[in-house]
PDB file of C-alpha atoms in Angstrom:
ATOM      1  CA  MET A   1       0.000   0.000   0.000  1.00  0.00           C
ATOM      2  CA  ILE A   2       1.088   3.527  -0.603  1.00  0.00           C
ATOM      3  CA  TYR A   3       0.447   5.823   2.324  1.00  0.00           C
ATOM      4  CA  GLN A   4       0.187   9.579   1.911  1.00  0.00           C
ATOM      5  CA  ASP A   5       2.721  11.260   4.233  1.00  0.00           C
ATOM      6  CA  ARG A   6       1.036  12.770   7.273  1.00  0.00           C
ATOM      7  CA  GLU A   7       2.181  14.907  10.183  1.00  0.00           C
ATOM      8  CA  ILE A   8       1.168  14.076  13.740  1.00  0.00           C
ATOM      9  CA  GLN A   9       1.975  15.827  17.004  1.00  0.00           C
ATOM     10  CA  THR A  10       3.578  14.208  20.014  1.00  0.00           C
ATOM     11  CA  LYS A  11       2.198  14.908  23.484  1.00  0.00           C
ATOM     12  CA  ASP A  12       5.097  17.327  24.004  1.00  0.00           C
ATOM     13  CA  GLY A  13       4.350  19.225  20.769  1.00  0.00           C
ATOM     14  CA  ARG A  14       6.964  17.817  18.391  1.00  0.00           C
ATOM     15  CA  THR A  15       6.070  16.858  14.822  1.00  0.00           C
ATOM     16  CA  VAL A  16       6.394  13.286  13.600  1.00  0.00           C
ATOM     17  CA  ILE A  17       6.013  12.348   9.948  1.00  0.00           C
ATOM     18  CA  LEU A  18       4.133   9.107   9.270  1.00  0.00           C
ATOM     19  CA  ARG A  19       5.036   7.650   5.880  1.00  0.00           C
ATOM     20  CA  ASN A  20       5.732   4.511   3.891  1.00  0.00           C
ATOM     21  CA  ALA A  21       9.013   2.807   4.587  1.00  0.00           C
ATOM     22  CA  ARG A  22      11.249   3.281   1.562  1.00  0.00           C
ATOM     23  CA  PRO A  23      14.170   1.188   0.297  1.00  0.00           C
ATOM     24  CA  GLU A  24      16.569   3.922   1.424  1.00  0.00           C
ATOM     25  CA  ASP A  25      15.328   3.335   5.004  1.00  0.00           C
ATOM     26  CA  SER A  26      16.776  -0.195   5.011  1.00  0.00           C
ATOM     27  CA  GLU A  27      19.878   0.550   7.048  1.00  0.00           C
ATOM     28  CA  ALA A  28      17.909   2.492   9.681  1.00  0.00           C
ATOM     29  CA  LEU A  29      15.288  -0.264   9.875  1.00  0.00           C
ATOM     30  CA  ILE A  30      17.872  -3.003  10.399  1.00  0.00           C
ATOM     31  CA  GLU A  31      19.494  -0.937  13.153  1.00  0.00           C
ATOM     32  CA  TYR A  32      16.044  -0.333  14.660  1.00  0.00           C
ATOM     33  CA  LEU A  33      15.403  -4.084  14.791  1.00  0.00           C
ATOM     34  CA  LYS A  34      18.717  -4.668  16.550  1.00  0.00           C
ATOM     35  CA  VAL A  35      18.243  -1.869  19.088  1.00  0.00           C
ATOM     36  CA  THR A  36      14.613  -2.581  19.936  1.00  0.00           C
ATOM     37  CA  ALA A  37      15.449  -6.274  20.403  1.00  0.00           C
ATOM     38  CA  THR A  38      17.856  -5.196  23.167  1.00  0.00           C
ATOM     39  CA  GLU A  39      15.464  -2.652  24.699  1.00  0.00           C
ATOM     40  CA  THR A  40      12.584  -4.994  25.425  1.00  0.00           C
ATOM     41  CA  SER A  41      11.785  -8.643  25.967  1.00  0.00           C
ATOM     42  CA  PHE A  42       8.380  -8.199  24.336  1.00  0.00           C
ATOM     43  CA  LEU A  43       9.663  -8.715  20.771  1.00  0.00           C
ATOM     44  CA  VAL A  44      10.266 -12.116  19.193  1.00  0.00           C
ATOM     45  CA  SER A  45      13.938 -11.814  18.206  1.00  0.00           C
ATOM     46  CA  GLU A  46      17.127 -11.890  20.197  1.00  0.00           C
ATOM     47  CA  PRO A  47      19.492  -9.124  19.005  1.00  0.00           C
ATOM     48  CA  GLU A  48      21.986 -11.590  17.504  1.00  0.00           C
ATOM     49  CA  GLU A  49      19.184 -13.114  15.406  1.00  0.00           C
ATOM     50  CA  ILE A  50      18.818  -9.908  13.395  1.00  0.00           C
ATOM     51  CA  THR A  51      20.918 -10.907  10.395  1.00  0.00           C
ATOM     52  CA  LEU A  52      19.059  -9.237   7.535  1.00  0.00           C
ATOM     53  CA  THR A  53      21.137  -7.839   4.713  1.00  0.00           C
ATOM     54  CA  MET A  54      20.408  -4.455   3.167  1.00  0.00           C
ATOM     55  CA  GLU A  55      19.260  -6.228   0.003  1.00  0.00           C
ATOM     56  CA  GLN A  56      16.813  -8.417   1.926  1.00  0.00           C
ATOM     57  CA  GLU A  57      15.361  -5.430   3.770  1.00  0.00           C
ATOM     58  CA  GLU A  58      15.097  -3.374   0.580  1.00  0.00           C
ATOM     59  CA  ARG A  59      13.273  -6.257  -1.121  1.00  0.00           C
ATOM     60  CA  PHE A  60      10.904  -6.570   1.878  1.00  0.00           C
ATOM     61  CA  ILE A  61      10.120  -2.843   1.778  1.00  0.00           C
ATOM     62  CA  ARG A  62       9.513  -2.873  -1.984  1.00  0.00           C
ATOM     63  CA  THR A  63       7.155  -5.832  -1.554  1.00  0.00           C
ATOM     64  CA  LYS A  64       5.147  -3.866   1.024  1.00  0.00           C
ATOM     65  CA  MET A  65       5.061  -0.749  -1.169  1.00  0.00           C
ATOM     66  CA  GLU A  66       3.908  -2.733  -4.207  1.00  0.00           C
ATOM     67  CA  SER A  67       1.327  -4.738  -2.292  1.00  0.00           C
ATOM     68  CA  PRO A  68      -2.274  -3.554  -2.549  1.00  0.00           C
ATOM     69  CA  ASP A  69      -3.140  -4.960   0.881  1.00  0.00           C
ATOM     70  CA  GLU A  70      -0.033  -4.604   3.086  1.00  0.00           C
ATOM     71  CA  LEU A  71       1.608  -1.569   4.632  1.00  0.00           C
ATOM     72  CA  MET A  72       4.910  -0.752   6.309  1.00  0.00           C
ATOM     73  CA  LEU A  73       4.466   2.596   8.020  1.00  0.00           C
ATOM     74  CA  ILE A  74       7.320   4.397   9.761  1.00  0.00           C
ATOM     75  CA  GLY A  75       7.474   7.467  11.952  1.00  0.00           C
ATOM     76  CA  THR A  76      10.286   9.994  11.758  1.00  0.00           C
ATOM     77  CA  LEU A  77      11.061  12.862  14.117  1.00  0.00           C
ATOM     78  CA  ASP A  78      13.566  15.441  12.879  1.00  0.00           C
ATOM     79  CA  GLY A  79      14.492  12.925  10.181  1.00  0.00           C
ATOM     80  CA  LYS A  80      15.226  10.156  12.699  1.00  0.00           C
ATOM     81  CA  HIS A  81      13.340   6.874  12.592  1.00  0.00           C
ATOM     82  CA  VAL A  82      11.328   6.456  15.822  1.00  0.00           C
ATOM     83  CA  GLY A  83       9.302   3.304  15.128  1.00  0.00           C
ATOM     84  CA  ASN A  84       7.146   1.461  12.682  1.00  0.00           C
ATOM     85  CA  CYS A  85       3.861  -0.337  12.231  1.00  0.00           C
ATOM     86  CA  ALA A  86       3.022  -3.019   9.671  1.00  0.00           C
ATOM     87  CA  ILE A  87      -0.211  -4.412   8.324  1.00  0.00           C
ATOM     88  CA  CYS A  88       0.213  -7.900   6.841  1.00  0.00           C
ATOM     89  CA  SER A  89      -2.361 -10.007   5.067  1.00  0.00           C
ATOM     90  CA  LEU A  90      -2.871 -13.512   6.383  1.00  0.00           C
ATOM     91  CA  GLY A  91      -2.754 -14.976   2.921  1.00  0.00           C
ATOM     92  CA  ALA A  92      -4.284 -14.904  -0.510  1.00  0.00           C
ATOM     93  CA  LYS A  93      -6.806 -17.664   0.129  1.00  0.00           C
ATOM     94  CA  GLN A  94     -10.391 -16.449  -0.222  1.00  0.00           C
ATOM     95  CA  ARG A  95     -11.336 -17.631   3.256  1.00  0.00           C
ATOM     96  CA  TYR A  96      -8.591 -15.506   4.882  1.00  0.00           C
ATOM     97  CA  ARG A  97      -8.824 -12.328   2.797  1.00  0.00           C
ATOM     98  CA  HIS A  98     -10.953 -10.590   5.432  1.00  0.00           C
ATOM     99  CA  ARG A  99      -8.156 -10.888   8.044  1.00  0.00           C
ATOM    100  CA  CYS A 100      -4.841  -9.155   8.589  1.00  0.00           C
ATOM    101  CA  SER A 101      -2.311  -8.827  11.366  1.00  0.00           C
ATOM    102  CA  VAL A 102      -0.723  -5.715  12.797  1.00  0.00           C
ATOM    103  CA  ALA A 103       2.626  -5.275  14.519  1.00  0.00           C
ATOM    104  CA  ILE A 104       4.057  -2.121  16.038  1.00  0.00           C
ATOM    105  CA  ALA A 105       7.151  -1.119  17.995  1.00  0.00           C
ATOM    106  CA  LEU A 106       8.933   2.099  18.880  1.00  0.00           C
ATOM    107  CA  TYR A 107      12.332   2.897  20.238  1.00  0.00           C
ATOM    108  CA  GLN A 108      11.913   3.064  24.030  1.00  0.00           C
ATOM    109  CA  GLU A 109      12.808   6.759  24.168  1.00  0.00           C
ATOM    110  CA  TYR A 110       9.727   7.566  22.051  1.00  0.00           C
ATOM    111  CA  CYS A 111       7.212   5.518  24.016  1.00  0.00           C
ATOM    112  CA  GLY A 112       4.584   7.432  25.981  1.00  0.00           C
ATOM    113  CA  LEU A 113       4.450  10.373  23.571  1.00  0.00           C
ATOM    114  CA  GLY A 114       1.298   9.270  21.711  1.00  0.00           C
ATOM    115  CA  ILE A 115       3.225   8.275  18.591  1.00  0.00           C
ATOM    116  CA  GLY A 116       2.338   4.579  18.820  1.00  0.00           C
ATOM    117  CA  ARG A 117      -1.372   5.317  19.282  1.00  0.00           C
ATOM    118  CA  GLN A 118      -1.503   7.627  16.271  1.00  0.00           C
ATOM    119  CA  MET A 119       0.626   5.325  14.137  1.00  0.00           C
ATOM    120  CA  LEU A 120      -1.554   2.344  15.009  1.00  0.00           C
ATOM    121  CA  LYS A 121      -4.750   4.317  14.324  1.00  0.00           C
ATOM    122  CA  ALA A 122      -3.390   5.333  10.916  1.00  0.00           C
ATOM    123  CA  ALA A 123      -2.545   1.727  10.051  1.00  0.00           C
ATOM    124  CA  LEU A 124      -5.948   0.517  11.252  1.00  0.00           C
ATOM    125  CA  ASP A 125      -7.663   3.166   9.116  1.00  0.00           C
ATOM    126  CA  GLU A 126      -5.764   1.902   6.080  1.00  0.00           C
ATOM    127  CA  ALA A 127      -6.682  -1.709   6.878  1.00  0.00           C
ATOM    128  CA  GLU A 128     -10.346  -0.780   7.127  1.00  0.00           C
ATOM    129  CA  LYS A 129     -10.218   1.247   3.877  1.00  0.00           C
ATOM    130  CA  TYR A 130      -8.709  -1.749   2.140  1.00  0.00           C
ATOM    131  CA  GLY A 131     -11.663  -3.851   3.254  1.00  0.00           C
ATOM    132  CA  TYR A 132     -10.232  -5.981   6.015  1.00  0.00           C
ATOM    133  CA  GLU A 133     -12.921  -6.994   8.485  1.00  0.00           C
ATOM    134  CA  GLN A 134     -10.656  -7.967  11.367  1.00  0.00           C
ATOM    135  CA  VAL A 135      -7.171  -7.138  12.565  1.00  0.00           C
ATOM    136  CA  GLU A 136      -5.262  -9.544  14.775  1.00  0.00           C
ATOM    137  CA  LEU A 137      -2.186  -9.193  16.935  1.00  0.00           C
ATOM    138  CA  GLU A 138      -0.161 -11.024  19.521  1.00  0.00           C
ATOM    139  CA  VAL A 139       1.086  -9.294  22.672  1.00  0.00           C
ATOM    140  CA  ILE A 140       3.108 -10.575  25.622  1.00  0.00           C
ATOM    141  CA  ALA A 141       0.699 -10.891  28.547  1.00  0.00           C
ATOM    142  CA  SER A 142       2.893  -8.836  30.886  1.00  0.00           C
ATOM    143  CA  ASN A 143       2.992  -5.902  28.436  1.00  0.00           C
ATOM    144  CA  THR A 144       0.144  -4.122  30.196  1.00  0.00           C
ATOM    145  CA  GLY A 145       0.801  -0.741  28.577  1.00  0.00           C
ATOM    146  CA  ALA A 146       0.442  -2.159  25.078  1.00  0.00           C
ATOM    147  CA  ILE A 147      -2.627  -4.174  26.062  1.00  0.00           C
ATOM    148  CA  ALA A 148      -4.294  -1.023  27.448  1.00  0.00           C
ATOM    149  CA  LEU A 149      -3.505   0.815  24.202  1.00  0.00           C
ATOM    150  CA  TYR A 150      -4.919  -1.983  22.062  1.00  0.00           C
ATOM    151  CA  GLU A 151      -8.074  -2.259  24.167  1.00  0.00           C
ATOM    152  CA  SER A 152      -8.606   1.521  23.930  1.00  0.00           C
ATOM    153  CA  LEU A 153      -8.559   1.130  20.141  1.00  0.00           C
ATOM    154  CA  GLY A 154     -11.193  -1.615  20.131  1.00  0.00           C
ATOM    155  CA  PHE A 155      -9.136  -4.809  20.407  1.00  0.00           C
ATOM    156  CA  HIS A 156     -10.113  -7.545  22.824  1.00  0.00           C
ATOM    157  CA  ILE A 157      -8.341 -10.661  24.041  1.00  0.00           C
ATOM    158  CA  TYR A 158      -9.684 -13.869  22.544  1.00  0.00           C
ATOM    159  CA  GLY A 159      -7.118 -16.303  23.862  1.00  0.00           C
ATOM    160  CA  THR A 160      -3.828 -16.799  25.642  1.00  0.00           C
ATOM    161  CA  MET A 161      -0.948 -18.992  24.562  1.00  0.00           C
ATOM    162  CA  LYS A 162       1.033 -20.283  27.503  1.00  0.00           C
ATOM    163  CA  HIS A 163       4.811 -20.341  27.120  1.00  0.00           C
ATOM    164  CA  ASN A 164       4.606 -18.474  23.824  1.00  0.00           C
ATOM    165  CA  MET A 165       8.245 -17.378  24.115  1.00  0.00           C
ATOM    166  CA  LYS A 166      11.186 -18.932  25.900  1.00  0.00           C
ATOM    167  CA  TYR A 167      14.052 -16.686  26.937  1.00  0.00           C
ATOM    168  CA  LYS A 168      17.755 -17.511  27.158  1.00  0.00           C
ATOM    169  CA  ASP A 169      17.504 -17.797  30.959  1.00  0.00           C
ATOM    170  CA  GLY A 170      14.899 -20.570  30.633  1.00  0.00           C
ATOM    171  CA  THR A 171      11.887 -18.459  31.644  1.00  0.00           C
ATOM    172  CA  TYR A 172       8.745 -18.218  29.539  1.00  0.00           C
ATOM    173  CA  ALA A 173       6.297 -15.518  28.540  1.00  0.00           C
ATOM    174  CA  ASP A 174       2.630 -16.040  27.781  1.00  0.00           C
ATOM    175  CA  ALA A 175       1.009 -14.108  24.934  1.00  0.00           C
ATOM    176  CA  HIS A 176      -2.515 -12.823  24.462  1.00  0.00           C
ATOM    177  CA  MET A 177      -4.109 -13.069  21.043  1.00  0.00           C
ATOM    178  CA  MET A 178      -6.172  -9.952  20.371  1.00  0.00           C
ATOM    179  CA  VAL A 179      -8.597  -9.007  17.633  1.00  0.00           C
ATOM    180  CA  LYS A 180     -10.421  -5.889  16.443  1.00  0.00           C
ATOM    181  CA  TYR A 181     -13.491  -6.215  14.228  1.00  0.00           C
ATOM    182  CA  PHE A 182     -14.489  -3.476  11.788  1.00  0.00           C
ATOM    183  CA  ASN A 183     -17.819  -4.759  10.507  1.00  0.00           C
ATOM    184  CA  HIS A 184     -19.231  -6.692  13.445  1.00  0.00           C
TER     185      HIS A 184
END
């Protein structure tokens, strides 16, 4: 999907640009994946597992830009990447075309400024415009801030997967499966 660039305001009055990820963002996006993987245990990758090449990331971004039903949205503040949000189809099969998933993450220093809420709302608006009827996501059960955000935007928990992730230290994290319906 192509997203028309849009300005949003942070809670402290700064301007963030929401826009499509572009191939020239590849290096910043790979770095973002590495940094955010170290900042939180709520994401699925360990930092050393981020092994994407620039070519792979560029190809991924082009695929999103050329797709009629998927979106990779990024936020920039003073030209610096602050986070991103992606809408992904769940497949081309007729019986799944009404569903998509959403994923969002920000650098820790930009959390709590309202950027994630506005970015997620923008992505959800695009998903609804495209014709998706439901948006699904997975969130670590102890991530109460994210769960509160998702619930405030109309998501609800429909199930919990025990031991969804296993950390290096042998501990586990459960994950809630959440869904938002547009036409129900």
